[in-house]
Coordinates of C-alpha atoms in Angstrom, one line a residue:
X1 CA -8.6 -25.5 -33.3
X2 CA -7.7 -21.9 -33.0
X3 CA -7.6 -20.2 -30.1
X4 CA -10.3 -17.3 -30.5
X5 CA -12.6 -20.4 -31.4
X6 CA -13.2 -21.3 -28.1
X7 CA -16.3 -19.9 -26.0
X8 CA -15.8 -16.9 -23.7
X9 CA -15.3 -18.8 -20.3
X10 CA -12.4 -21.0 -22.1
X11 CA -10.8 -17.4 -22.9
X12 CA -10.9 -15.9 -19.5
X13 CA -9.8 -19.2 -18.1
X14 CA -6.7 -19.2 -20.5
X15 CA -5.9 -15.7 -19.3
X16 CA -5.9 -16.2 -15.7
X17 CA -3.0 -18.0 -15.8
X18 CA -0.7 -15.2 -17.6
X19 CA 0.6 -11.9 -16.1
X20 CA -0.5 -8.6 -16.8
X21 CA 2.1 -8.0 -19.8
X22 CA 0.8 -11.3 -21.3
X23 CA -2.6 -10.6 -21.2
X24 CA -2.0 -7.2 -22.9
X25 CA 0.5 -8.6 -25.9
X26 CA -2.4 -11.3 -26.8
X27 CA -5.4 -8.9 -26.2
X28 CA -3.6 -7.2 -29.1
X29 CA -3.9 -10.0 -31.3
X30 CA -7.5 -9.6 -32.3
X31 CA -10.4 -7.9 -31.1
X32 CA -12.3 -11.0 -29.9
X33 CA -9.4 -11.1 -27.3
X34 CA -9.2 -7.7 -26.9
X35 CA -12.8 -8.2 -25.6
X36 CA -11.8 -11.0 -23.0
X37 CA -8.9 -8.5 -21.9
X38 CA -11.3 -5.6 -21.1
X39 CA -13.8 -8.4 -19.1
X40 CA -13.7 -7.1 -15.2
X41 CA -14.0 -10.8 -14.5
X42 CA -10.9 -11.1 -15.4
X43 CA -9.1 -8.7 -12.4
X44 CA -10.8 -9.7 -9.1
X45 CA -7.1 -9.8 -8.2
X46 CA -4.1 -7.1 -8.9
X47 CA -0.4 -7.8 -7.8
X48 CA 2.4 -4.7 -8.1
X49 CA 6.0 -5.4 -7.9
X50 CA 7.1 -1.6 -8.1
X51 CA 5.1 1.9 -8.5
X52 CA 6.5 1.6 -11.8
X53 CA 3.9 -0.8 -12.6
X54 CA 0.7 1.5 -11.2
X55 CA 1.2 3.6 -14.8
X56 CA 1.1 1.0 -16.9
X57 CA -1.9 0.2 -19.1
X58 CA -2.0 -3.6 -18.9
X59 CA -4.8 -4.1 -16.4
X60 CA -8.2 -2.3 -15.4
X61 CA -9.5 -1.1 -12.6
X62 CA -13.3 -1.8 -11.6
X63 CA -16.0 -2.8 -8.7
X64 CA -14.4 -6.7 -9.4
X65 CA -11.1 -5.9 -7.9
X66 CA -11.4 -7.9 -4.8
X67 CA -7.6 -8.2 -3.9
X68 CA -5.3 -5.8 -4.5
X69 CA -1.3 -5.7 -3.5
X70 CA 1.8 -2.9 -4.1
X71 CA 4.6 -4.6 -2.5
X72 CA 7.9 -2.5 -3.3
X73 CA 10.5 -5.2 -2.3
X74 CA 13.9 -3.0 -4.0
X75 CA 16.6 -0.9 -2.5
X76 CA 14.9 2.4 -3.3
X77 CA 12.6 1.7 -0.4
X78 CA 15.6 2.3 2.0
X79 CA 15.6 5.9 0.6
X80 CA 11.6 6.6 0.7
X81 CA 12.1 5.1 4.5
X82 CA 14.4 7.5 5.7
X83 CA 13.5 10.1 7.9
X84 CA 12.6 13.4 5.9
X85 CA 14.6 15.8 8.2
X86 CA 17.7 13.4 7.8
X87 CA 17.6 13.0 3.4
X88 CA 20.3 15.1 1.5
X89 CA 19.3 16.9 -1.7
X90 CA 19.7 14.5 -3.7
X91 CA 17.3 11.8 -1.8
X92 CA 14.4 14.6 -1.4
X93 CA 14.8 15.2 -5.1
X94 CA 14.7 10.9 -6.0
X95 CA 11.6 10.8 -3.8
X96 CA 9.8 14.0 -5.1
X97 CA 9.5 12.2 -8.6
X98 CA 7.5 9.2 -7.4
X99 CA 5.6 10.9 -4.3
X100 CA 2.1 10.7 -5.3
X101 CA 2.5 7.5 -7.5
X102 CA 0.6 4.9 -5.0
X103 CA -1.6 8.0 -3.5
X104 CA -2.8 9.0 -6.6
X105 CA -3.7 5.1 -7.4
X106 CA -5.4 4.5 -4.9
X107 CA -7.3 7.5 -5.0
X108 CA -8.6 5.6 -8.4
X109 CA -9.0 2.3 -6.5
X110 CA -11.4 4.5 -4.0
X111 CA -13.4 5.9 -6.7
X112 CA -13.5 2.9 -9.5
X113 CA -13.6 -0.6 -6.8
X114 CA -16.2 -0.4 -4.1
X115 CA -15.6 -4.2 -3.5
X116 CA -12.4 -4.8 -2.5
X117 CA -12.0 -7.3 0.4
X118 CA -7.8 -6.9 1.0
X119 CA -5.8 -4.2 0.3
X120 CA -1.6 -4.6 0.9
X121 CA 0.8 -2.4 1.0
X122 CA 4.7 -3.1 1.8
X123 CA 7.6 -0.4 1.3
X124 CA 4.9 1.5 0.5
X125 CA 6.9 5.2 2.1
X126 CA 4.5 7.7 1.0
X127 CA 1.3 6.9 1.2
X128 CA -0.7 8.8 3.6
X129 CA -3.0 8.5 6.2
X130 CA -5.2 10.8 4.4
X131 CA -5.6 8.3 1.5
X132 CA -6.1 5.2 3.8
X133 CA -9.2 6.9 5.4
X134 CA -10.5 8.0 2.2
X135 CA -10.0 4.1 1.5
X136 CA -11.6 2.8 4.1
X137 CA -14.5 5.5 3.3
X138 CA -15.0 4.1 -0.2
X139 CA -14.5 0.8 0.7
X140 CA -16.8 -0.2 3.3
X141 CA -16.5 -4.4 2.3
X142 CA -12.8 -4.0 3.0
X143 CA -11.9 -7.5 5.1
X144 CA -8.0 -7.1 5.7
X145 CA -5.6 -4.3 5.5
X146 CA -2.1 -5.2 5.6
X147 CA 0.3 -2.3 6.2
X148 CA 4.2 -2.9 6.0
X149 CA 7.0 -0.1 6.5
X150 CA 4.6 2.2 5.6
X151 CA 6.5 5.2 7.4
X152 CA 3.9 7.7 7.2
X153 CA 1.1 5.9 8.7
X154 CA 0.7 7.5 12.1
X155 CA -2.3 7.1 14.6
X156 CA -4.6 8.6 12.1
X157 CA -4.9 5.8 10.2
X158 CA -5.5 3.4 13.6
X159 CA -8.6 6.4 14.2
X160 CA -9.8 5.8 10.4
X161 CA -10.3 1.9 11.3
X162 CA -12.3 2.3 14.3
X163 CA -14.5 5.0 12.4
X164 CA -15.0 3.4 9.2
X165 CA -13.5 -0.4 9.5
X166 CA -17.0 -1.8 10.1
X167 CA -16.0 -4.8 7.8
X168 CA -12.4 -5.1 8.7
X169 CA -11.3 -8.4 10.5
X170 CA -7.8 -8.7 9.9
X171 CA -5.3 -5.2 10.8
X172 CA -1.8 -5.6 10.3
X173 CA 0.8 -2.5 11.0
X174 CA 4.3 -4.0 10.7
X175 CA 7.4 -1.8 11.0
X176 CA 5.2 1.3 10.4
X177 CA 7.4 3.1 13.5
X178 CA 5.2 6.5 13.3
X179 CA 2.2 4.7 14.9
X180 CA 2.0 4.3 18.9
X181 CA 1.2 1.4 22.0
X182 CA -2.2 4.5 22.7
X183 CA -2.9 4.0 19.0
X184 CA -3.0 0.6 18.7
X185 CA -4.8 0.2 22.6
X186 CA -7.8 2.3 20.9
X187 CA -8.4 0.1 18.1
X188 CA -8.2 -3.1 20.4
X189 CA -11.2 -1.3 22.8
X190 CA -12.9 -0.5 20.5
X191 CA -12.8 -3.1 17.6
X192 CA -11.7 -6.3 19.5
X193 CA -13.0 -8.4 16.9
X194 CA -10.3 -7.5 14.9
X195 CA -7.6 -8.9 14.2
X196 CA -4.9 -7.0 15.3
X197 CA -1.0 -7.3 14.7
X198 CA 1.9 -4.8 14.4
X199 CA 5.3 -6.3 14.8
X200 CA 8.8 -3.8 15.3
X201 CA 6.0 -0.7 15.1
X202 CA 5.3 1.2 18.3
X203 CA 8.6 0.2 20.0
X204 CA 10.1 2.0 17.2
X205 CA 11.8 5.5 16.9
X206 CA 9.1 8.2 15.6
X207 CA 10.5 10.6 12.6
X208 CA 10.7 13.5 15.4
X209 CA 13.6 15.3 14.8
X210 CA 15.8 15.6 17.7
X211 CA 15.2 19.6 19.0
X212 CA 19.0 20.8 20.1
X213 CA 17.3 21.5 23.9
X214 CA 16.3 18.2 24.3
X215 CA 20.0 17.0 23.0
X216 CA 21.5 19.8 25.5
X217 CA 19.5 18.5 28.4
X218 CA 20.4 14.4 27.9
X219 CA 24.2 15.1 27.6
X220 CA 24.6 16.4 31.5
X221 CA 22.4 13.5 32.8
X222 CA 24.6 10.9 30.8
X223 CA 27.7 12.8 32.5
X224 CA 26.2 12.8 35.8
X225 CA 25.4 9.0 35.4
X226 CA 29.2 8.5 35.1

């Protein structure tokens, strides 16, 4: 029995169980697969290893995405994560070429999946809090939101939540270091149903850069203390 003999369901059971780049090489078999490939059935649930990934053209985006995670697990995170005041030339110019690359996806996500339930996002250096409220805007089902060293999220994202996070029960903020104990104490007033978890974040140093006053001032004190 050949493959593109069995019934629709069979076929979109059959893909489940492959990765986006197998999904794509078979769709491109035939057009009766090429047909199960393009079935929004078949991506209630998206994984990205690297931004890298975002551009390529073997998945779809549509209102069946349910679950959707960018988890950027490599060494080039170190250099997104580092403070912008403290990166050399070369670092500003590595991070320039991939700036917008998760922004500008989700900015798709926003517009194309009005029913996604979980969004994560680890490593994640330069998305804004801009596009998380536009998120939580567009998404209004959206269940859990799992931020991890995300270094740009700041309180304005925490303000987004208690605004527009009518569905959210599940908030979590880990080693985002830009977002504060006033920040987090809002969203506990005033959405205490939800679940609320941010490990190594507001005990962290902010990206302020140190002003040389505040420098000047702190040496005398540490000289008096001797």
């Amino acid at each position: 029995m050949h493959i593109t003999q069995l019934n629709r369901e069979c076929l979109l059971h059959l893909f489940s169980f492959l990765d986006k780049n197998s999904r794509k090489s078979l769709a491109k078999t035939c057009h009766k697969l090429l047909e199960v490939f393009q079935d929004p059935l078949l991506w209630s649930l998206l994984n990205f290893h690297s931004p890298a990934e975002l551009k390529k053209d073997n998945f779809l985006l549509g209102p069946a995405l349910k679950h959707l995670s960018i988890c950027w697990y490599s060494e080039r995170v170190k250099v997104c994560n580092i403070e912008d005041w403290m990166k050399n030339n070369f670092q500003k110019d590595f991070c320039n070429r991939h700036e917008n690359t998760v922004n500008d996806f989700l900015l798709e996500v926003c517009n194309r999946c009005p029913n996604l339930l979980s969004l994560t996002l680890s490593g994640c250096g330069h998305v804004t809090d801009d596009c998380i409220s536009l998120l939580l805007k567009n998404c209004p089902k959206l269940k859990t939101l799992q931020l991890e060293n995300c270094v740009r999220i700041t309180d304005q994202t925490l303000e987004a939540v208690t605004l527009y996070g009518g569905s959210l029960q599940t908030l979590h903020v880990d080693f985002c270091r830009n977002i504060t104990r006033n920040g987090l104490e809002r969203v506990r007033e005033k959405c205490p149903s939800v679940m609320l978890k941010a490990e190594r974040s507001a005990n962290m140093i902010p990206d302020n850069k140190p002003e040389k006053k505040f420098m000047l001032e702190k040496a005398p004190r540490k000289l008096f203390q001797l």
